[in-house]
PDB file of C-alpha atoms in Angstrom:
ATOM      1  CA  UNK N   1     -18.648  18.431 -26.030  1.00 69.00           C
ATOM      2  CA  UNK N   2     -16.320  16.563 -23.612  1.00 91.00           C
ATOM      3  CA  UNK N   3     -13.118  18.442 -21.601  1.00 94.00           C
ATOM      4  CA  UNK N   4     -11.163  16.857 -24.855  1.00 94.00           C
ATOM      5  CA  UNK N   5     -12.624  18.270 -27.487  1.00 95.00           C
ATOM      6  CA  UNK N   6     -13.576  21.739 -25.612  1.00 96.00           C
ATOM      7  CA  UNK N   7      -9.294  22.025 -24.876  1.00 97.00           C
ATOM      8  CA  UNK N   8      -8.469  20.713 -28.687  1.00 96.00           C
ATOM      9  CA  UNK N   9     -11.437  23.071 -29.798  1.00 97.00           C
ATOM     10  CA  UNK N  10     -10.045  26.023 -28.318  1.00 97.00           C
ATOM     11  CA  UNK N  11      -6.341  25.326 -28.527  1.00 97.00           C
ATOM     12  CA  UNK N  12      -7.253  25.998 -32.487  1.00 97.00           C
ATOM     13  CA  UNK N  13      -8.287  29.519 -31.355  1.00 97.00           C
ATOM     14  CA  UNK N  14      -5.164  30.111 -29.866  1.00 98.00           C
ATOM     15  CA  UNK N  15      -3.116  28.912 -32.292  1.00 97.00           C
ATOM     16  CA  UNK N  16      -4.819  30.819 -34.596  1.00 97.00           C
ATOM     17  CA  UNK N  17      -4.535  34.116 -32.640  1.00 97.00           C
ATOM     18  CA  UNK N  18      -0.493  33.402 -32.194  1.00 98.00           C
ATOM     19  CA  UNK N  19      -0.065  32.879 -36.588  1.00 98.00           C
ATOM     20  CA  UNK N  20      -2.173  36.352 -36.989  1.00 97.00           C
ATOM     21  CA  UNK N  21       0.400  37.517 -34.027  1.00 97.00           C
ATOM     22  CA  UNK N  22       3.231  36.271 -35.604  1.00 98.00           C
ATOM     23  CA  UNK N  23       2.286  37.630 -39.202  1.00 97.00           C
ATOM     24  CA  UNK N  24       0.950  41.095 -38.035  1.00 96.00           C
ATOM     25  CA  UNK N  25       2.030  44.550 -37.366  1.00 95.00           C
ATOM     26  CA  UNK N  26       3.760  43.729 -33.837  1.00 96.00           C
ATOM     27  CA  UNK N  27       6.315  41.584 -35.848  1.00 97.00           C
ATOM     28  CA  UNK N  28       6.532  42.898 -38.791  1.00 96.00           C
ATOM     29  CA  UNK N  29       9.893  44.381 -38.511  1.00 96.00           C
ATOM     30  CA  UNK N  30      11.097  41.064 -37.351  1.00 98.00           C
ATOM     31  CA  UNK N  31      14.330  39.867 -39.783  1.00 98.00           C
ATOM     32  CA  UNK N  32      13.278  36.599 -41.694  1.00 98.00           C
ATOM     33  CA  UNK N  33      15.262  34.192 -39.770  1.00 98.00           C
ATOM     34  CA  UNK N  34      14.514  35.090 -35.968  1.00 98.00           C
ATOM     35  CA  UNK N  35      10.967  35.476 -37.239  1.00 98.00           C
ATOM     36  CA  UNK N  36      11.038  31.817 -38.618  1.00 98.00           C
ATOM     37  CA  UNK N  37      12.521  30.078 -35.416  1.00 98.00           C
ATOM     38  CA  UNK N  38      10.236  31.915 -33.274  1.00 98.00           C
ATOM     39  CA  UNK N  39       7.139  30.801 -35.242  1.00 98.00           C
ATOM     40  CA  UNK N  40       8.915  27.454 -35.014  1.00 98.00           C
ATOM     41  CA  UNK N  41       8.750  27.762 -31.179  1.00 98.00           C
ATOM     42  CA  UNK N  42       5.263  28.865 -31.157  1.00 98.00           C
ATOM     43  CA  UNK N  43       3.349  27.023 -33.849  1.00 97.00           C
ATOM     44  CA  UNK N  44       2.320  23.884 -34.761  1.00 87.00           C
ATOM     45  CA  UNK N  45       1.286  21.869 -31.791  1.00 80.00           C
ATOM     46  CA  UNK N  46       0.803  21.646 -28.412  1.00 87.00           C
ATOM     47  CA  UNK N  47      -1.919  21.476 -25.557  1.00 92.00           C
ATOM     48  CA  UNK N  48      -2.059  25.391 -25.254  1.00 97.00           C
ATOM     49  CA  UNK N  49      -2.787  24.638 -21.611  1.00 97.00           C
ATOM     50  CA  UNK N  50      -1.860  27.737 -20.170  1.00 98.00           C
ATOM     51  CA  UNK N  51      -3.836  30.102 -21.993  1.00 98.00           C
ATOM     52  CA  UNK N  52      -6.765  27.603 -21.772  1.00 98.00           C
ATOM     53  CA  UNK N  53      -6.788  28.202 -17.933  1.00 98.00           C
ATOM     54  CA  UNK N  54      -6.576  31.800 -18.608  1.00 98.00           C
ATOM     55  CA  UNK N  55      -9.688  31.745 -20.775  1.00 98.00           C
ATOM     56  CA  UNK N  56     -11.570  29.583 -18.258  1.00 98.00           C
ATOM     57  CA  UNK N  57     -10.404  31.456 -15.439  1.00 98.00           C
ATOM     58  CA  UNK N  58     -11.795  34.575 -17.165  1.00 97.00           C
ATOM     59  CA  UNK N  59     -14.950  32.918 -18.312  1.00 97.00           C
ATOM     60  CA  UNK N  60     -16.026  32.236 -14.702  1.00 97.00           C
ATOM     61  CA  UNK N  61     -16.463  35.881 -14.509  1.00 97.00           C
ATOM     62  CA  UNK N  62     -18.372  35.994 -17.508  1.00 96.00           C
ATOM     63  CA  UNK N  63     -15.344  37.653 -19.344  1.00 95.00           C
ATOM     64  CA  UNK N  64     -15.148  37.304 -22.993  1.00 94.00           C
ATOM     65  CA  UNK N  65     -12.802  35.181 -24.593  1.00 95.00           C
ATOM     66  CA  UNK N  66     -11.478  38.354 -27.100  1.00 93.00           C
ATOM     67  CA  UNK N  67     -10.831  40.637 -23.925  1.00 92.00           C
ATOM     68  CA  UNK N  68      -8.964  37.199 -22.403  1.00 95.00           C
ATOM     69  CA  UNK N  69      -6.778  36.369 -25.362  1.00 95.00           C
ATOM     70  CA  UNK N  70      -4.071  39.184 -25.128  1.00 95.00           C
ATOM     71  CA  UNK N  71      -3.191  38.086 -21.373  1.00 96.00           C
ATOM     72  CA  UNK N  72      -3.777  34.055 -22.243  1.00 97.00           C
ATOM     73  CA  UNK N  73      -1.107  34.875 -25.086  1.00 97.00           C
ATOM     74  CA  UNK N  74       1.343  36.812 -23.699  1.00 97.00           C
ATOM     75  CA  UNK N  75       1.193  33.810 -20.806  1.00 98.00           C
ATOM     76  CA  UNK N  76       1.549  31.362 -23.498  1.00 98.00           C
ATOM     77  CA  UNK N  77       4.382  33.672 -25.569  1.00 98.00           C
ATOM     78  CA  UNK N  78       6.591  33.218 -22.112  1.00 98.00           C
ATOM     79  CA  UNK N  79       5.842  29.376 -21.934  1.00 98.00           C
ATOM     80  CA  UNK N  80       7.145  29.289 -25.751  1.00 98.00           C
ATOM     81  CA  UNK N  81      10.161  31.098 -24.999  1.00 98.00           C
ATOM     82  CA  UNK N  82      11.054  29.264 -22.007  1.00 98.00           C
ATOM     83  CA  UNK N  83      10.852  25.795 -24.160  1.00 97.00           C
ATOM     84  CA  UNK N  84      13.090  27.343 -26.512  1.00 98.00           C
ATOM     85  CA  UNK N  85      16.211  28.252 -23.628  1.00 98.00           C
ATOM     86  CA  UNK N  86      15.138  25.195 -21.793  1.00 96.00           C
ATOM     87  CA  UNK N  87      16.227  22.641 -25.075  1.00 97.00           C
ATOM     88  CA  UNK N  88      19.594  24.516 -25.341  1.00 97.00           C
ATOM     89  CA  UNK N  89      22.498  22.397 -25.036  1.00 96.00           C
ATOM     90  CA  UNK N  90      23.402  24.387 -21.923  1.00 95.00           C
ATOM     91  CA  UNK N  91      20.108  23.901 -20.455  1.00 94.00           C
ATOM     92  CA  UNK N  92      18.506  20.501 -20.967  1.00 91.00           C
ATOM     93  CA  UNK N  93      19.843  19.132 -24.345  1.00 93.00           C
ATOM     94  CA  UNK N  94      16.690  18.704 -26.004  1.00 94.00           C
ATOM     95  CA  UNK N  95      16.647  17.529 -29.451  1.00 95.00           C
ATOM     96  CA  UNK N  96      13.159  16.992 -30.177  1.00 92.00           C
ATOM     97  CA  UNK N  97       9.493  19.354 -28.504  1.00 91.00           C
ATOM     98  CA  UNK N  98       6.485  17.761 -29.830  1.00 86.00           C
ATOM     99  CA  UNK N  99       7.859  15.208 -31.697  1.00 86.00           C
ATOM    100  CA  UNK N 100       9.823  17.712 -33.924  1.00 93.00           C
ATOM    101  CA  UNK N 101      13.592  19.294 -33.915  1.00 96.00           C
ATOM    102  CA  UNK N 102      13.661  22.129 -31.321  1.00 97.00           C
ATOM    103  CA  UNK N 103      14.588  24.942 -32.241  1.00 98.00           C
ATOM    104  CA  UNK N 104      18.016  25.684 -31.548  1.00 98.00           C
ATOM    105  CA  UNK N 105      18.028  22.111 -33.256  1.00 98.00           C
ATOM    106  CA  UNK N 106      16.182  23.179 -36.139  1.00 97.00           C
ATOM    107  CA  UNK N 107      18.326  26.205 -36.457  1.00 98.00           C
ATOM    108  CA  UNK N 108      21.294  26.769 -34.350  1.00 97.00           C
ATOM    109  CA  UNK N 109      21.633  28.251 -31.262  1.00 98.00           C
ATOM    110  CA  UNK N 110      22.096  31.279 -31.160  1.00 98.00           C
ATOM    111  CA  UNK N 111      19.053  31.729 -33.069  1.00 98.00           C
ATOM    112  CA  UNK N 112      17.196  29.557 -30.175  1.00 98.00           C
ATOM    113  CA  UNK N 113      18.489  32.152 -27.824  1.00 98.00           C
ATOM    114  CA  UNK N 114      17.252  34.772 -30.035  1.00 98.00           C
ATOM    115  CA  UNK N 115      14.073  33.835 -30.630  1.00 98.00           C
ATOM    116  CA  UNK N 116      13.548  32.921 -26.689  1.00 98.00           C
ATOM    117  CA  UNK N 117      14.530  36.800 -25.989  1.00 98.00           C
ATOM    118  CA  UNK N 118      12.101  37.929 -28.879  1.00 98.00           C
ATOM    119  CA  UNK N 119       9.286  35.769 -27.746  1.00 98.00           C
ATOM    120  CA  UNK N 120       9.439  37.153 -24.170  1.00 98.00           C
ATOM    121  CA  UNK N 121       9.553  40.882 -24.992  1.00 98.00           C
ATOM    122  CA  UNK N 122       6.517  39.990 -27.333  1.00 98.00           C
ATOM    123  CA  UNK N 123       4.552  38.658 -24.352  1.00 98.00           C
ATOM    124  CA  UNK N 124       4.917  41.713 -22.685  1.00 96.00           C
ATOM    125  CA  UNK N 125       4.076  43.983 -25.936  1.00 95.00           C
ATOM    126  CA  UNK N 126       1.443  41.888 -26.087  1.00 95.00           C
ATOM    127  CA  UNK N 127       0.051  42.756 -22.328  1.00 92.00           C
ATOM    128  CA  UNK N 128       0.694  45.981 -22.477  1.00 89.00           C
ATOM    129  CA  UNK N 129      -0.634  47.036 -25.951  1.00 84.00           C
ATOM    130  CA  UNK N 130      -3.302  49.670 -25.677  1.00 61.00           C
ATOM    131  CA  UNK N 131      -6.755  48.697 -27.456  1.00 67.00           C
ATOM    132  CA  UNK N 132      -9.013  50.760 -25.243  1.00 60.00           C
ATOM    133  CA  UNK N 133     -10.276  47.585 -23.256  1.00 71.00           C
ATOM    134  CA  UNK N 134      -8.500  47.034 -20.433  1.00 76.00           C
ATOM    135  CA  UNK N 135      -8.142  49.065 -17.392  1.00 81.00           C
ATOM    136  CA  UNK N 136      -4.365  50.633 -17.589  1.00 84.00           C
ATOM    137  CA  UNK N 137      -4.424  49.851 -13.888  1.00 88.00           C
ATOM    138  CA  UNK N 138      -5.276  46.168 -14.559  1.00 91.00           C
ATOM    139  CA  UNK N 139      -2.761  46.366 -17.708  1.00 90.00           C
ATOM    140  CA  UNK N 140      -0.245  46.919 -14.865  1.00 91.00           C
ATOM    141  CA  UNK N 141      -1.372  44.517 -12.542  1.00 93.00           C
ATOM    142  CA  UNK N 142      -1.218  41.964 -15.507  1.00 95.00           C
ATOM    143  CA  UNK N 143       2.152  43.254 -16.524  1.00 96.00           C
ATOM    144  CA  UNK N 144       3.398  43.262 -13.024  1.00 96.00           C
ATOM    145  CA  UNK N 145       1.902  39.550 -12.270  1.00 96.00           C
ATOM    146  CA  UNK N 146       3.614  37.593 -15.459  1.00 97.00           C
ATOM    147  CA  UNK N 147       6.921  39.533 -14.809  1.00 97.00           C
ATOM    148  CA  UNK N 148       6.850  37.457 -11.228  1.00 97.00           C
ATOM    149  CA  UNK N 149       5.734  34.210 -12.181  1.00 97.00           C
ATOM    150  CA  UNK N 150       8.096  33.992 -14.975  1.00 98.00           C
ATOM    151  CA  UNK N 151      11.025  35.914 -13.834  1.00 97.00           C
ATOM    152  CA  UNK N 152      13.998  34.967 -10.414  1.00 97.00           C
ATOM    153  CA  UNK N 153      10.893  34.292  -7.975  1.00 95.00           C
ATOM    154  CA  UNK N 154       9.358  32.533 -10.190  1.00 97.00           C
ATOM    155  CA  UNK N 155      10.337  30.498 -13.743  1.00 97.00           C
ATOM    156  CA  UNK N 156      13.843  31.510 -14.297  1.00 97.00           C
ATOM    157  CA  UNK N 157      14.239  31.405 -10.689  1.00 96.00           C
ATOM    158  CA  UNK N 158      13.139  27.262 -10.564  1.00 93.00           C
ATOM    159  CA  UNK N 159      14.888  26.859 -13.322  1.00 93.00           C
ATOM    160  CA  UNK N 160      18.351  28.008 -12.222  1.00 92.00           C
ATOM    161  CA  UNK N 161      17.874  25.941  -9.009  1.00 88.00           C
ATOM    162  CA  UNK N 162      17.463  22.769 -11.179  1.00 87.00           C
ATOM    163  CA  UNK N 163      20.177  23.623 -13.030  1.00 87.00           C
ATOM    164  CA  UNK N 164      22.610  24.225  -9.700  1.00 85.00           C
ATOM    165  CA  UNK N 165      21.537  20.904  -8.511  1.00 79.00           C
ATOM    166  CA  UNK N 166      22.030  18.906 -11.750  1.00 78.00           C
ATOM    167  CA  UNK N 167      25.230  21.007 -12.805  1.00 77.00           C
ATOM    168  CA  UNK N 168      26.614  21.652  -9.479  1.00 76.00           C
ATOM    169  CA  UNK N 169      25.335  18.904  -7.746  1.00 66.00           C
ATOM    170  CA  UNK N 170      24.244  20.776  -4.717  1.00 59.00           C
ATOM    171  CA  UNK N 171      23.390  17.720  -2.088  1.00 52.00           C
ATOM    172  CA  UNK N 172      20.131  20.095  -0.591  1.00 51.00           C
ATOM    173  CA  UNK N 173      17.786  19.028  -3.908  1.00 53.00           C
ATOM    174  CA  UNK N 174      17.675  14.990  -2.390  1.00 61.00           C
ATOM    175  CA  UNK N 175      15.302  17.242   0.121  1.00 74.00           C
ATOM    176  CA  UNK N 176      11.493  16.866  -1.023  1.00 81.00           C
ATOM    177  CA  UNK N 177      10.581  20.303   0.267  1.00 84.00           C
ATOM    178  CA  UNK N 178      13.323  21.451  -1.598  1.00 83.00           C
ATOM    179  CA  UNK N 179      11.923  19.867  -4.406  1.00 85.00           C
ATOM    180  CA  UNK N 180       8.739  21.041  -3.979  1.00 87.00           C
ATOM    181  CA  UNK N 181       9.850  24.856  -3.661  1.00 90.00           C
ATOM    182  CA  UNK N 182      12.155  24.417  -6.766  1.00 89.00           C
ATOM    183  CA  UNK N 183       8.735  22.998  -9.227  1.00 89.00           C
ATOM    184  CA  UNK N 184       6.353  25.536  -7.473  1.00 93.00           C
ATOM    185  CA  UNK N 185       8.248  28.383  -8.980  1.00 95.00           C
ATOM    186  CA  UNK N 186       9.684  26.474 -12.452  1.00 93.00           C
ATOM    187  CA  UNK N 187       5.940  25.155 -13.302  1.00 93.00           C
ATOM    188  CA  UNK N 188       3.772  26.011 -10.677  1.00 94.00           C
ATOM    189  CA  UNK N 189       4.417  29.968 -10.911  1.00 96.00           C
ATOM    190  CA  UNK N 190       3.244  30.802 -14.590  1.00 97.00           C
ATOM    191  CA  UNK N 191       0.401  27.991 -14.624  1.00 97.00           C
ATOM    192  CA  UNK N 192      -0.911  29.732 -11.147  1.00 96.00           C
ATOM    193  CA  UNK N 193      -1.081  32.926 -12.535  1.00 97.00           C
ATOM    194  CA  UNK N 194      -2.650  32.298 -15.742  1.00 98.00           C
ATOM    195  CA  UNK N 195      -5.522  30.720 -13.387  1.00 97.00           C
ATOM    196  CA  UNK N 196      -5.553  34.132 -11.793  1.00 97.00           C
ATOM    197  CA  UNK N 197      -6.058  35.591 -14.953  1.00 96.00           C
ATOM    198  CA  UNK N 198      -9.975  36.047 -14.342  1.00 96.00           C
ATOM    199  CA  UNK N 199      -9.306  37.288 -11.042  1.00 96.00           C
ATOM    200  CA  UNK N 200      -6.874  40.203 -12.403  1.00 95.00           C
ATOM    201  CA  UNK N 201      -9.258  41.152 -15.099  1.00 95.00           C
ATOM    202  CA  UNK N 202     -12.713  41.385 -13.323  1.00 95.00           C
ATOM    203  CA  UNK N 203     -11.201  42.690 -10.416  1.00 93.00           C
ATOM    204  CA  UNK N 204     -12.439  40.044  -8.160  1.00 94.00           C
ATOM    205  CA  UNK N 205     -12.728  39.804  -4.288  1.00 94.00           C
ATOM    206  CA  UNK N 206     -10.187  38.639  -2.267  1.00 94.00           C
ATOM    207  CA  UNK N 207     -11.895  35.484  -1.154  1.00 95.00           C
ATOM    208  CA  UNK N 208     -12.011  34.465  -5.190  1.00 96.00           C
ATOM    209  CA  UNK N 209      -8.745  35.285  -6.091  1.00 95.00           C
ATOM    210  CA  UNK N 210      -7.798  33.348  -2.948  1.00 96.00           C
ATOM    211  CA  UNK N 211      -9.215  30.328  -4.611  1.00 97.00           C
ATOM    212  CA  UNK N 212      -8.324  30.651  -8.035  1.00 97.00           C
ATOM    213  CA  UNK N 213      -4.460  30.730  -6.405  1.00 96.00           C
ATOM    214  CA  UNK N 214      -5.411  27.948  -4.296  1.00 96.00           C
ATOM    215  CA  UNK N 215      -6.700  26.096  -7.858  1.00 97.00           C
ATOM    216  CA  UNK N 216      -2.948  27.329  -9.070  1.00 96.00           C
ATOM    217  CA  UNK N 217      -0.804  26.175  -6.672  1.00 95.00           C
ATOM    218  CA  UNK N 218      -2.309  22.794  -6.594  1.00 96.00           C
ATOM    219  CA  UNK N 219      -2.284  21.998 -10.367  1.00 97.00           C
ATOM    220  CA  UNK N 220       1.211  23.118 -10.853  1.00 95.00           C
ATOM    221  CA  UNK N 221       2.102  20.777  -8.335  1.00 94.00           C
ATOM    222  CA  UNK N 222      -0.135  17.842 -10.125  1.00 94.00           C
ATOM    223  CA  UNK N 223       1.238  18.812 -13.431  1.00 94.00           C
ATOM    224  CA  UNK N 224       5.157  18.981 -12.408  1.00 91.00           C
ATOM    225  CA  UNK N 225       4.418  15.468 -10.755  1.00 92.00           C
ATOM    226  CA  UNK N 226       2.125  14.160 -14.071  1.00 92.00           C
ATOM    227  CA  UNK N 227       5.504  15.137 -16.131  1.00 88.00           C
ATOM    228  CA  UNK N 228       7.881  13.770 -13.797  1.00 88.00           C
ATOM    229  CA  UNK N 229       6.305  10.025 -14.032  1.00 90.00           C
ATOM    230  CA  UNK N 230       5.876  10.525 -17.684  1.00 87.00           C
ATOM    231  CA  UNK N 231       9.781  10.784 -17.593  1.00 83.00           C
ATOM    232  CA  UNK N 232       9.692   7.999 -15.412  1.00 80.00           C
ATOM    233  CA  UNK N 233       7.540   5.556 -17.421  1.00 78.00           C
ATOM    234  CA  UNK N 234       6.145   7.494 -20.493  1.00 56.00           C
ATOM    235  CA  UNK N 235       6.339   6.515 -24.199  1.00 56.00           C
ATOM    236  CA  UNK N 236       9.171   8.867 -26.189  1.00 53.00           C
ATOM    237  CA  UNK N 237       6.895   8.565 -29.644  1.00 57.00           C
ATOM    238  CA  UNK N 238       4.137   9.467 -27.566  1.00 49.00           C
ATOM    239  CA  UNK N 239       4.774  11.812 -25.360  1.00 47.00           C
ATOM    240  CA  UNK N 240       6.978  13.501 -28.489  1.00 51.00           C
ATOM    241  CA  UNK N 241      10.197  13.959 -26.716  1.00 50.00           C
ATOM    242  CA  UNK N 242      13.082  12.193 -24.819  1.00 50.00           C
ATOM    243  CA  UNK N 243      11.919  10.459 -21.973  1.00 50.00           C
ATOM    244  CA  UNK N 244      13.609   8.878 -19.020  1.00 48.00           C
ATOM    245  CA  UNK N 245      16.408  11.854 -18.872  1.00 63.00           C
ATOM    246  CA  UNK N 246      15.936  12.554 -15.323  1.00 59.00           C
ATOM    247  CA  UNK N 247      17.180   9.003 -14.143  1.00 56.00           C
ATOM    248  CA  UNK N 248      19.963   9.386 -16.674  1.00 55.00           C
ATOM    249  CA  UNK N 249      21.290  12.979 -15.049  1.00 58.00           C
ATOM    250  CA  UNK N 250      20.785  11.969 -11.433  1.00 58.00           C
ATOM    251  CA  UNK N 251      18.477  13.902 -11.245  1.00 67.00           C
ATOM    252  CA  UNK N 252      16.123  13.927  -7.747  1.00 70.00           C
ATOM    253  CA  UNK N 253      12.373  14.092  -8.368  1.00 81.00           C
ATOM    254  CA  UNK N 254       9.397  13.416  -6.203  1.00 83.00           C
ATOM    255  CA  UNK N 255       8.916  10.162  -8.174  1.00 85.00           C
ATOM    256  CA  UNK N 256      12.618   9.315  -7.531  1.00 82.00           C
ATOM    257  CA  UNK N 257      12.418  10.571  -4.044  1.00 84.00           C
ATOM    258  CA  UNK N 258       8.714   8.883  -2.936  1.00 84.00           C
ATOM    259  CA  UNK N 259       8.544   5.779  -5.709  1.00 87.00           C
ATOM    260  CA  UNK N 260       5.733   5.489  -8.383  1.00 89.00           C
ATOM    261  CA  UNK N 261       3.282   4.616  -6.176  1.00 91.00           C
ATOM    262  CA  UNK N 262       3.818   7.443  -3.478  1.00 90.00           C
ATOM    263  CA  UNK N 263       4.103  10.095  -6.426  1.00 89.00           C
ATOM    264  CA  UNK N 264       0.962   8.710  -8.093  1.00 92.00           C
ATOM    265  CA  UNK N 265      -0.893   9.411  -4.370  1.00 93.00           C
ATOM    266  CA  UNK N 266       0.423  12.919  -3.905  1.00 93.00           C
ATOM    267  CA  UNK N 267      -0.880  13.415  -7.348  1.00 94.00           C
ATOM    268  CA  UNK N 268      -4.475  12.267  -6.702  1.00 95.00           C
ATOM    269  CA  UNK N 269      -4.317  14.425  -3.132  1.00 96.00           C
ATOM    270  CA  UNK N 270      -3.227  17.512  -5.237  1.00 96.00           C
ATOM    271  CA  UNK N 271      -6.092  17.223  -8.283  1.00 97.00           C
ATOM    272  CA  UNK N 272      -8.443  16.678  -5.254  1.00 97.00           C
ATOM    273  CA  UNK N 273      -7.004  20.061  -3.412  1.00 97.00           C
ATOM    274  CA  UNK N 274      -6.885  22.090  -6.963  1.00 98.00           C
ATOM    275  CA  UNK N 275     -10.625  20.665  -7.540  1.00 98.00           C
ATOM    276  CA  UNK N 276     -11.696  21.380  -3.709  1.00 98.00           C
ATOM    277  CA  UNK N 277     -10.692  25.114  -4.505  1.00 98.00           C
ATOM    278  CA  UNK N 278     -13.210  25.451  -6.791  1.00 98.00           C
ATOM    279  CA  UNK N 279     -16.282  24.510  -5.239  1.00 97.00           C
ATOM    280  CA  UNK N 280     -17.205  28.685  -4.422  1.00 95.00           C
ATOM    281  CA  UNK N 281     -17.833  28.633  -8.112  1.00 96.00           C
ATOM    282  CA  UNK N 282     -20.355  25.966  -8.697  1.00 95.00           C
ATOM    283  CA  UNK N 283     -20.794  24.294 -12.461  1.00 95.00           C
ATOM    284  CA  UNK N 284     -19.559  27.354 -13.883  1.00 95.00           C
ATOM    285  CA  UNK N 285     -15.819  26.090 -13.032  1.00 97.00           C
ATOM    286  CA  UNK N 286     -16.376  22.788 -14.525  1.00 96.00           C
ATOM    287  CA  UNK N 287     -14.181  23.185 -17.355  1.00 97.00           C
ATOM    288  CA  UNK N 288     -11.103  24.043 -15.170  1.00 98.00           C
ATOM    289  CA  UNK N 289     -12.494  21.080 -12.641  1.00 97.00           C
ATOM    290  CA  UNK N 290     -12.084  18.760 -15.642  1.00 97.00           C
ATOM    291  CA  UNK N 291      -8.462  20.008 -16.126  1.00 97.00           C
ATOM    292  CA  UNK N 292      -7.022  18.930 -12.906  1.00 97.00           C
ATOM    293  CA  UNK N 293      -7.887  15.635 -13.891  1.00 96.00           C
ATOM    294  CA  UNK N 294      -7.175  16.223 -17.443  1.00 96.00           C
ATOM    295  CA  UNK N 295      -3.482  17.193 -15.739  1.00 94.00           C
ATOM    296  CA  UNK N 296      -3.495  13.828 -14.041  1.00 92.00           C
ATOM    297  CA  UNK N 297      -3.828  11.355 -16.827  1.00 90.00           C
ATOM    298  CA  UNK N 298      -2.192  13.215 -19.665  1.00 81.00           C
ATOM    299  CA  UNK N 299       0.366  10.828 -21.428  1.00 72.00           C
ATOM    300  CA  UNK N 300       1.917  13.699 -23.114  1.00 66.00           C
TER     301      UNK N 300
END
């Protein structure tokens, strides 16, 4: 089985976990309408990146997927959530995620903004539900851990500086380390810890969990850059949503700051840092190897 099929393979396990999420106890007390826009959010497409690295990150330790999947969906509950504020017309102005209506599209927005809020309290029912297999003290740390990568130091954080710069205009963002601080905590944050999700739940060494942030930090940084030229040159009906919006709103990327060529060099340097990372683990990191280049050459 190539990387491909391995991520499309187990992207139908996820998705399969979030519909029995969705329909089951946890939600059932959910009114009709939030419940539909959130499954909207959630279901029906997507890479499922995110929890993938969780599940590899965890398999390196020899950690079963079933003990993996409450953390690698909570991590991709937050992602969800985050799509759904980001597409508001205060936000980014999204009409279409995936090729389809988002959701306050779909619905309205208030609903969008409902279904964000119920999505992220989910993700943390989700972490800290007690089945017996988890450690409460690594329940914590996991808790603790996605509350920083997707909250004001990390996620929401990012996000509000890219907003202050586009909205405000704040002259600072034409600054590439700037730049670089503002992605590392909008993209780079939650994708860096679900790579540390294996490190959290086998209670590794320093050294590994050293790498496996290493790994992190690096493939946010490729993946914020990957997206950024798919703005820049990507295909709408492929890559499923509106392209070319960051030229439109002035905005200042890397691509805009470096050129094409520049940005697609710091994003070869960065897969070969993220992959460098890895080498303490030998073949058994060769799914997550593959996904820094997977990152790379995406067109969507």
């Amino acid at each position: 089985m190539d990387f491909t099929d391995h991520l499309t393979a187990t992207a139908r396990r996820i998705e399969t976990a979030l519909i029995q999420l969705l329909d089951g106890p946890l939600c059932a007390g959910t009114p009709e309408r939030l419940l539909a826009a959130m499954r909207h959010a959630m279901l029906g497409g997507g890479k499922r990146l995110r929890p993938f690295l969780a599940l590899e990150s965890a398999s390196l330790f020899g950690i079963a997927e079933s003990r993996a999947m409450a953390p690698a969906l909570a991590i991709e509950l937050i992602h969800g959530y985050s799509l759904a504020h980001d597409d508001l017309p205060a936000m980014d102005n999204d009409l279409l995620r995936r090729g389809q209506p988002t959701v306050w599209a779909h619905f309205d927005e208030w609903t969008a903004i409902l279904a964000g809020d119920g999505l992220q309290a989910l993700a943390f029912e989700v972490l800290a539900a007690d089945d017996g297999d988890l450690d409460p003290r690594v329940s914590l740390q996991l808790v603790a851990g996605l509350a920083r990568a997707s909250g004001a130091d990390g996620m929401v954080g990012g996000q509000a500086l890219d907003l202050e710069a586009e909205k405000l205009g704040q002259p600072e963002v034409s600054s590439a380390d700037h730049i670089r601080s503002l992605q590392a905590m909008k993209t780079g944050a939650l994708i860096g810890f679900a790579c540390q999700t294996g490190a959290f739940l086998s209670q590794a060494s320093e050294n590994e969990r050293a790498a496996l942030r290493q790994y992190g930090d690096q493939l946010g940084y490729a993946f914020q850059i990957a997206d950024d030229l798919l703005d820049a040159e990507g295909d709408a009906k492929i890559v499923g949503k509106a392209v070319a919006k960051d030229e439109a709103a002035g905005k200042a990327t890397l691509v805009s700051l470096m050129g094409i060529e520049a940005a697609r060099r710091e994003l070869s340097a960065a897969v070969e840092q993220a992959q460098k990372a890895l080498q303490p683990f030998g073949e058994s990191a060769r799914h997550l190897i593959a996904a820094a280049d997977y990152v790379a050459s995406r067109d969507r």
